[in-house]
Structure formats: structure tokens, C-alpha cells
CSV table of C-alpha atoms in Angstrom, one decimal:
chain,number,residue,atom,x,y,z
A,1,UNK,CA,0.2,0.3,0.7
A,2,UNK,CA,1.3,3.2,-0.9
A,3,UNK,CA,0.3,7.0,0.3
A,4,UNK,CA,-0.2,9.8,-1.4
A,5,UNK,CA,1.3,12.9,-1.7
A,6,UNK,CA,-1.3,14.4,0.5
A,7,UNK,CA,-0.8,12.0,3.1
A,8,UNK,CA,2.9,12.7,2.9
A,9,UNK,CA,2.2,16.1,3.1
A,10,UNK,CA,-0.2,15.6,6.6
A,11,UNK,CA,2.2,13.3,8.3
A,12,UNK,CA,5.7,16.0,7.3
A,13,UNK,CA,4.4,18.6,8.0
A,14,UNK,CA,2.9,17.3,11.3
A,15,UNK,CA,6.4,16.4,12.4
A,16,UNK,CA,7.7,19.9,11.1
A,17,UNK,CA,5.0,21.9,12.0
A,18,UNK,CA,4.2,24.6,9.9
A,19,UNK,CA,6.2,27.2,10.1
A,20,UNK,CA,9.6,25.2,9.2
A,21,UNK,CA,7.6,22.8,7.1
A,22,UNK,CA,6.2,26.0,4.4
A,23,UNK,CA,9.8,26.8,4.4
A,24,UNK,CA,11.7,24.1,3.4
A,25,UNK,CA,8.4,23.5,1.6
A,26,UNK,CA,8.9,27.0,-0.5
A,27,UNK,CA,12.1,25.7,-1.7
A,28,UNK,CA,14.0,24.4,-4.0
A,29,UNK,CA,18.0,22.9,-3.5
A,30,UNK,CA,19.5,21.6,-6.7
A,31,UNK,CA,21.8,17.9,-6.4
A,32,UNK,CA,25.1,18.2,-8.6
A,33,UNK,CA,25.5,14.2,-9.2
A,34,UNK,CA,23.7,11.8,-8.7
A,35,UNK,CA,27.3,9.0,-7.0
A,36,UNK,CA,28.5,8.4,-3.5
A,37,UNK,CA,27.5,11.8,-2.8
A,38,UNK,CA,24.6,12.6,-4.6
A,39,UNK,CA,22.6,9.5,-4.0
A,40,UNK,CA,22.5,9.6,-0.8
A,41,UNK,CA,21.9,13.9,-0.2
A,42,UNK,CA,18.8,13.9,-2.5
A,43,UNK,CA,17.3,10.9,-1.0
A,44,UNK,CA,17.3,12.8,2.8
A,45,UNK,CA,15.8,16.4,1.1
A,46,UNK,CA,13.1,14.4,-0.3
A,47,UNK,CA,12.4,12.5,2.6
A,48,UNK,CA,13.1,16.2,4.7
A,49,UNK,CA,10.6,17.8,3.1
A,50,UNK,CA,12.3,20.3,0.4
A,51,UNK,CA,9.3,20.6,-2.2
A,52,UNK,CA,11.4,20.6,-5.1
A,53,UNK,CA,14.9,19.0,-6.5
A,54,UNK,CA,16.7,19.8,-9.4
A,55,UNK,CA,19.4,16.8,-9.7
A,56,UNK,CA,21.9,16.5,-12.3
A,57,UNK,CA,23.8,13.6,-13.5
A,58,UNK,CA,25.7,12.0,-17.1
A,59,UNK,CA,26.2,9.1,-16.1
A,60,UNK,CA,24.0,5.2,-15.9
A,61,UNK,CA,23.9,3.3,-12.7
A,62,UNK,CA,27.1,0.0,-12.9
A,63,UNK,CA,27.5,-2.9,-11.2
A,64,UNK,CA,30.9,-1.0,-9.5
A,65,UNK,CA,28.7,1.7,-7.4
A,66,UNK,CA,26.5,-0.8,-5.3
A,67,UNK,CA,29.0,-1.3,-2.8
A,68,UNK,CA,28.1,2.9,-1.7
A,69,UNK,CA,25.8,4.9,-4.1
A,70,UNK,CA,21.8,4.0,-3.7
A,71,UNK,CA,20.9,2.7,-6.3
A,72,UNK,CA,19.7,-1.7,-6.5
A,73,UNK,CA,21.1,-4.7,-8.7
A,74,UNK,CA,18.0,-4.6,-10.7
A,75,UNK,CA,18.8,-0.3,-11.4
A,76,UNK,CA,22.1,-1.3,-13.8
A,77,UNK,CA,22.1,0.3,-16.7
A,78,UNK,CA,19.8,2.9,-16.3
A,79,UNK,CA,21.0,6.8,-16.0
A,80,UNK,CA,21.4,8.4,-12.4
A,81,UNK,CA,18.8,10.5,-12.9
A,82,UNK,CA,16.0,8.2,-13.9
A,83,UNK,CA,16.7,5.8,-11.3
A,84,UNK,CA,17.1,8.5,-8.9
A,85,UNK,CA,13.6,10.1,-9.9
A,86,UNK,CA,11.8,6.4,-9.5
A,87,UNK,CA,13.8,6.1,-5.7
A,88,UNK,CA,12.4,10.3,-5.3
A,89,UNK,CA,8.9,9.6,-5.6
A,90,UNK,CA,8.5,6.2,-3.9
A,91,UNK,CA,9.7,8.2,-1.0
A,92,UNK,CA,7.7,11.3,-0.9
A,93,UNK,CA,4.9,10.8,-3.8
A,94,UNK,CA,4.4,14.8,-3.8
A,95,UNK,CA,8.6,16.4,-4.7
A,96,UNK,CA,8.5,18.3,-7.7
A,97,UNK,CA,11.7,16.8,-9.8
A,98,UNK,CA,13.8,18.7,-12.6
A,99,UNK,CA,16.1,15.6,-13.6
A,100,UNK,CA,18.9,16.6,-16.1
A,101,UNK,CA,21.0,13.9,-18.3
A,102,UNK,CA,24.0,15.9,-18.5
A,103,UNK,CA,27.6,16.7,-18.0
A,104,UNK,CA,27.0,20.3,-15.7
A,105,UNK,CA,29.8,23.0,-16.9
A,106,UNK,CA,29.2,26.7,-16.1
A,107,UNK,CA,26.7,28.0,-18.5
A,108,UNK,CA,24.5,25.5,-17.8
A,109,UNK,CA,25.1,25.6,-13.6
A,110,UNK,CA,24.7,29.4,-14.1
A,111,UNK,CA,21.2,28.8,-16.4
A,112,UNK,CA,19.9,25.1,-14.4
A,113,UNK,CA,20.2,26.5,-11.1
A,114,UNK,CA,18.9,29.8,-11.7
A,115,UNK,CA,15.9,28.8,-9.7
A,116,UNK,CA,17.9,27.5,-7.3
A,117,UNK,CA,18.1,28.5,-2.8
A,118,UNK,CA,20.9,26.6,-2.5
A,119,UNK,CA,22.9,24.1,-5.1
A,120,UNK,CA,24.7,21.0,-3.4
A,121,UNK,CA,28.0,19.6,-5.1
A,122,UNK,CA,27.6,16.1,-5.2
A,123,UNK,CA,30.9,15.3,-8.1
A,124,UNK,CA,33.8,12.5,-7.3
A,125,UNK,CA,36.3,15.6,-9.7
A,126,UNK,CA,38.2,17.2,-8.2
A,127,UNK,CA,38.4,19.5,-11.4
A,128,UNK,CA,34.8,19.9,-11.1
A,129,UNK,CA,34.8,20.5,-7.4
A,130,UNK,CA,36.4,23.3,-8.6
A,131,UNK,CA,34.5,24.7,-11.2
A,132,UNK,CA,31.4,24.2,-9.4
A,133,UNK,CA,32.6,26.1,-6.6
A,134,UNK,CA,34.3,29.3,-8.6
A,135,UNK,CA,31.0,29.2,-10.4
A,136,UNK,CA,28.7,29.6,-7.9
A,137,UNK,CA,30.6,32.0,-6.3
A,138,UNK,CA,31.4,33.9,-8.4
A,139,UNK,CA,28.4,34.1,-10.6
A,140,UNK,CA,25.9,34.0,-8.0
A,141,UNK,CA,26.1,35.6,-5.7
A,142,UNK,CA,24.3,35.5,-2.9
A,143,UNK,CA,23.5,31.2,-3.6
A,144,UNK,CA,24.8,29.4,-1.8
A,145,UNK,CA,26.7,26.4,-2.4
A,146,UNK,CA,27.2,22.9,0.3
A,147,UNK,CA,31.4,21.4,-1.5
A,148,UNK,CA,32.5,18.4,-0.2
A,149,UNK,CA,36.3,16.9,0.5
A,150,UNK,CA,37.8,14.9,1.8
A,151,UNK,CA,35.1,11.8,2.8
A,152,UNK,CA,37.9,8.5,1.6
A,153,UNK,CA,38.4,5.2,3.2
A,154,UNK,CA,36.9,3.6,6.3
A,155,UNK,CA,36.9,5.0,10.2
A,156,UNK,CA,37.2,8.5,11.5
A,157,UNK,CA,34.2,9.6,11.4
A,158,UNK,CA,34.8,12.4,14.0
A,159,UNK,CA,37.4,14.1,11.2
A,160,UNK,CA,34.3,14.8,8.8
A,161,UNK,CA,33.6,18.6,9.7
A,162,UNK,CA,31.4,20.7,8.9
A,163,UNK,CA,33.3,24.5,8.2
A,164,UNK,CA,31.8,27.2,6.8
A,165,UNK,CA,35.0,28.9,4.8
A,166,UNK,CA,32.9,32.3,4.1
A,167,UNK,CA,29.1,33.4,4.3
A,168,UNK,CA,28.5,31.3,0.8
A,169,UNK,CA,30.3,28.0,1.2
A,170,UNK,CA,30.7,25.9,4.1
A,171,UNK,CA,32.6,22.3,2.5
A,172,UNK,CA,32.3,18.7,4.4
A,173,UNK,CA,34.7,16.4,4.6
A,174,UNK,CA,38.1,15.7,6.6
A,175,UNK,CA,39.8,18.4,3.4
A,176,UNK,CA,42.7,15.9,3.0
A,177,UNK,CA,41.1,11.9,2.6
A,178,UNK,CA,41.4,11.6,-1.2
A,179,UNK,CA,40.4,8.8,-3.6
A,180,UNK,CA,42.8,6.6,-4.9
A,181,UNK,CA,44.7,3.6,-5.5
A,182,UNK,CA,44.3,1.8,-2.7
A,183,UNK,CA,41.6,4.3,-1.0
A,184,UNK,CA,38.6,3.1,-1.4
A,185,UNK,CA,35.3,5.0,-1.1
A,186,UNK,CA,33.4,3.0,1.4
A,187,UNK,CA,29.4,3.7,2.2
A,188,UNK,CA,29.7,4.6,5.4
A,189,UNK,CA,32.8,7.7,5.2
A,190,UNK,CA,31.2,9.0,2.2
A,191,UNK,CA,27.6,8.8,3.2
A,192,UNK,CA,28.5,10.4,6.7
A,193,UNK,CA,29.2,13.5,4.6
A,194,UNK,CA,25.9,13.1,2.6
A,195,UNK,CA,24.2,13.5,5.3
A,196,UNK,CA,26.9,16.1,6.6
A,197,UNK,CA,25.5,18.1,3.1
A,198,UNK,CA,22.0,17.3,3.5
A,199,UNK,CA,21.7,18.8,6.9
A,200,UNK,CA,24.2,21.9,6.0
A,201,UNK,CA,21.6,22.6,3.4
A,202,UNK,CA,18.4,21.5,5.9
A,203,UNK,CA,20.5,24.6,8.0
A,204,UNK,CA,20.2,27.5,5.6
A,205,UNK,CA,16.9,26.4,4.6
A,206,UNK,CA,15.0,26.7,7.5
A,207,UNK,CA,17.8,29.8,8.9
A,208,UNK,CA,18.3,32.0,6.3
A,209,UNK,CA,16.8,31.3,2.8
A,210,UNK,CA,14.1,34.3,2.1
B,1,UNK,CA,63.4,44.1,1.0
B,2,UNK,CA,60.8,41.5,3.4
B,3,UNK,CA,57.3,40.9,1.6
B,4,UNK,CA,54.4,39.1,4.3
B,5,UNK,CA,50.8,37.9,2.9
B,6,UNK,CA,48.5,35.4,4.5
B,7,UNK,CA,48.0,32.1,3.6
B,8,UNK,CA,44.7,30.8,4.8
B,9,UNK,CA,45.5,31.9,8.3
B,10,UNK,CA,49.3,32.1,7.9
B,11,UNK,CA,51.5,34.6,7.4
B,12,UNK,CA,54.1,34.0,5.1
B,13,UNK,CA,57.2,36.2,5.0
B,14,UNK,CA,58.8,36.7,1.4
B,15,UNK,CA,62.3,38.1,0.4
B,16,UNK,CA,63.6,37.1,-3.3
B,17,UNK,CA,61.2,35.0,-4.0
B,18,UNK,CA,57.5,36.6,-4.2
B,19,UNK,CA,55.5,35.3,-6.9
B,20,UNK,CA,54.6,37.3,-9.0
B,21,UNK,CA,50.9,36.2,-9.5
B,22,UNK,CA,48.7,34.0,-7.8
B,23,UNK,CA,49.3,31.4,-10.5
B,24,UNK,CA,53.1,31.0,-9.8
B,25,UNK,CA,52.2,31.2,-5.5
B,26,UNK,CA,50.3,28.2,-6.1
B,27,UNK,CA,53.0,26.5,-9.0
B,28,UNK,CA,55.3,27.6,-5.1
B,29,UNK,CA,53.6,25.6,-2.6
B,30,UNK,CA,53.6,23.0,-5.4
B,31,UNK,CA,49.4,23.6,-5.9
B,32,UNK,CA,47.6,21.4,-8.3
B,33,UNK,CA,45.6,24.8,-9.8
B,34,UNK,CA,42.9,23.9,-11.8
B,35,UNK,CA,42.0,22.3,-7.9
B,36,UNK,CA,41.9,24.9,-6.2
B,37,UNK,CA,39.8,28.1,-4.9
B,38,UNK,CA,40.9,31.4,-4.8
B,39,UNK,CA,39.5,34.0,-2.2
B,40,UNK,CA,42.1,37.3,-2.0
B,41,UNK,CA,41.5,40.0,0.2
B,42,UNK,CA,37.2,37.9,-0.1
B,43,UNK,CA,37.1,38.3,-3.0
B,44,UNK,CA,36.9,35.3,-5.8
B,45,UNK,CA,39.4,35.3,-7.9
B,46,UNK,CA,37.7,33.1,-11.3
B,47,UNK,CA,40.9,30.2,-12.5
B,48,UNK,CA,41.2,31.8,-15.4
B,49,UNK,CA,42.8,34.5,-13.5
B,50,UNK,CA,44.9,32.6,-10.8
B,51,UNK,CA,48.3,33.6,-13.9
B,52,UNK,CA,46.8,37.2,-14.4
B,53,UNK,CA,46.4,37.9,-10.6
B,54,UNK,CA,49.7,40.0,-9.2
B,55,UNK,CA,50.3,39.7,-5.6
B,56,UNK,CA,50.8,43.1,-2.8
B,57,UNK,CA,52.5,42.6,0.3
B,58,UNK,CA,49.5,42.2,3.1
B,59,UNK,CA,47.3,40.5,1.0
B,60,UNK,CA,45.0,37.7,2.8
B,61,UNK,CA,45.2,35.1,1.0
B,62,UNK,CA,42.4,32.2,1.0
B,63,UNK,CA,42.7,28.8,-1.2
B,64,UNK,CA,40.5,26.1,-0.8
B,65,UNK,CA,42.3,23.2,-2.3
B,66,UNK,CA,39.7,19.9,-3.3
B,67,UNK,CA,40.9,16.7,-3.6
B,68,UNK,CA,38.6,13.5,-5.3
B,69,UNK,CA,35.9,11.2,-4.2
B,70,UNK,CA,32.5,11.4,-4.1
């Protein structure tokens, strides 16, 4: 048995109270990248009552993703945006969703995320993390961005922190643990970083976004 | 004459080795510019302008270096 969008709304209003619910329900959050970080961030925001998500990725679900990314064995070969669209609809049937299957560049970040209240960087490669942070900070004032850097390996849960580097830039991670040969990405540590990001977004939406 | 820059909150003194630009500073620090977001006195400098951004003594430089994984 499934619940309807109205039933999801009713329990969410009840959980959050009408004032916080209205803030989150009225918000739009962009999730750039749907790998280990983004595939955990997007569902957390959908569960929290964020009204609209804009999700972007250019990849497909592969077997090597299942160790840490929030997809299922029966979704192999699907575009990540398509698989995530299905998963999010199963979580919150009232969620408004915009999904783009493409590789982001500065121009598309500015155009596709123009309506977002907060942008979450969930990329894998460091030059791409640089690219979106620079684009948002230099060209999209006053929008905030929540980045991640340093989340490979296992253990050291408490080394992962949420730091505000400037008024508009929050960075999650330990800043040093890069993925690479011999240093894998694990569901636990990537997931901790992802939920730090989701938590920072919720805080921004409730306390700061008008 | 020595020149000081504040880099990520720490004062660094340069003698004859004061880098001519933000790009030269990153090179001197051994940091891959492609992974760095830089602010000089609170203003974001786009990576394309690292090489042409001249540094002056007393400036406050914030460098965020991203590492891979996600």
C-alpha cells in the first residue's frame, strides 16, 4: 500500500510544524552529481520535506556503484537521473523534480540552477568540484553552495566536519582523504559526508534562505 | 625587502621569492591550480585569472584545495 502526496504532506507538516514545513516545502535545492554523495543527499532532502529538487548527472548505474551509492541491483544500466527519479518518487510522491541527464559546465550551472535556493556539489573529481564552486561563488551571488572534499577510506568518522569557509561556502569532509589507488570509497564515510551536506542544506533553508 | 602574505590564516614571509602572481604562488606551494578555489581579500578569483592576478604584500589569501572522491 502506498501513501499519497497529500498523506506525505500531512505527516511532514505534523513532524516539522507548519512554519518549518512551509520553508522547506517552498525551497528548491540543486544536487549536482548523483554518485556516492548525491545519491544519499537527494533522498535525505526528499524525506525532509524539501519541495523541489533539481538533480543532474550524466552517468549510468553500474555494478561498481552499489557498494556505496543508493541504487539497487535491478537498476543497473539505467541513467542515474532516471533511477533516482524512481527512487525519489517512491520516498515522497509529492516531490517536484527536475532531472537533467548531462555533464554540467559553468553555463549550464548558471542556467539550470538559477531557481535553486542552495546548490549541493556532489561530484567525484577535484577539478569538477573546483569548477562548480568557482562558478557559484563568482557568478551566482548570493546563492550558497555546499561542497564536499576529503571523504575516502573508512573509520575516522569524527574527522568529517562541516565548515563554513565564507558566508556562501560550506565545505564538508576532512579536506585531505582523497580517493585513489589503495584508498577506496566506502558507504559509511561517504554517507557521513553526504548527510553532513544534507544537514547543512536544511539548516540554511530553515535559518537563512528567504 | 621582505613581503608578507596571509595564506589560510598564516603569515608567510617572502624575501626575493615573492611570487609574481597567484598562479606563481600555487606553483611555489606545489598545488595543482585545477583543484583550487582562491579568494584574495575576500574576492573570488576565477582560475582563468590566476596567472594575471598580481599579489601585493599584506593581502589575505584563502585557498581551498579540493581532493577527489564522492
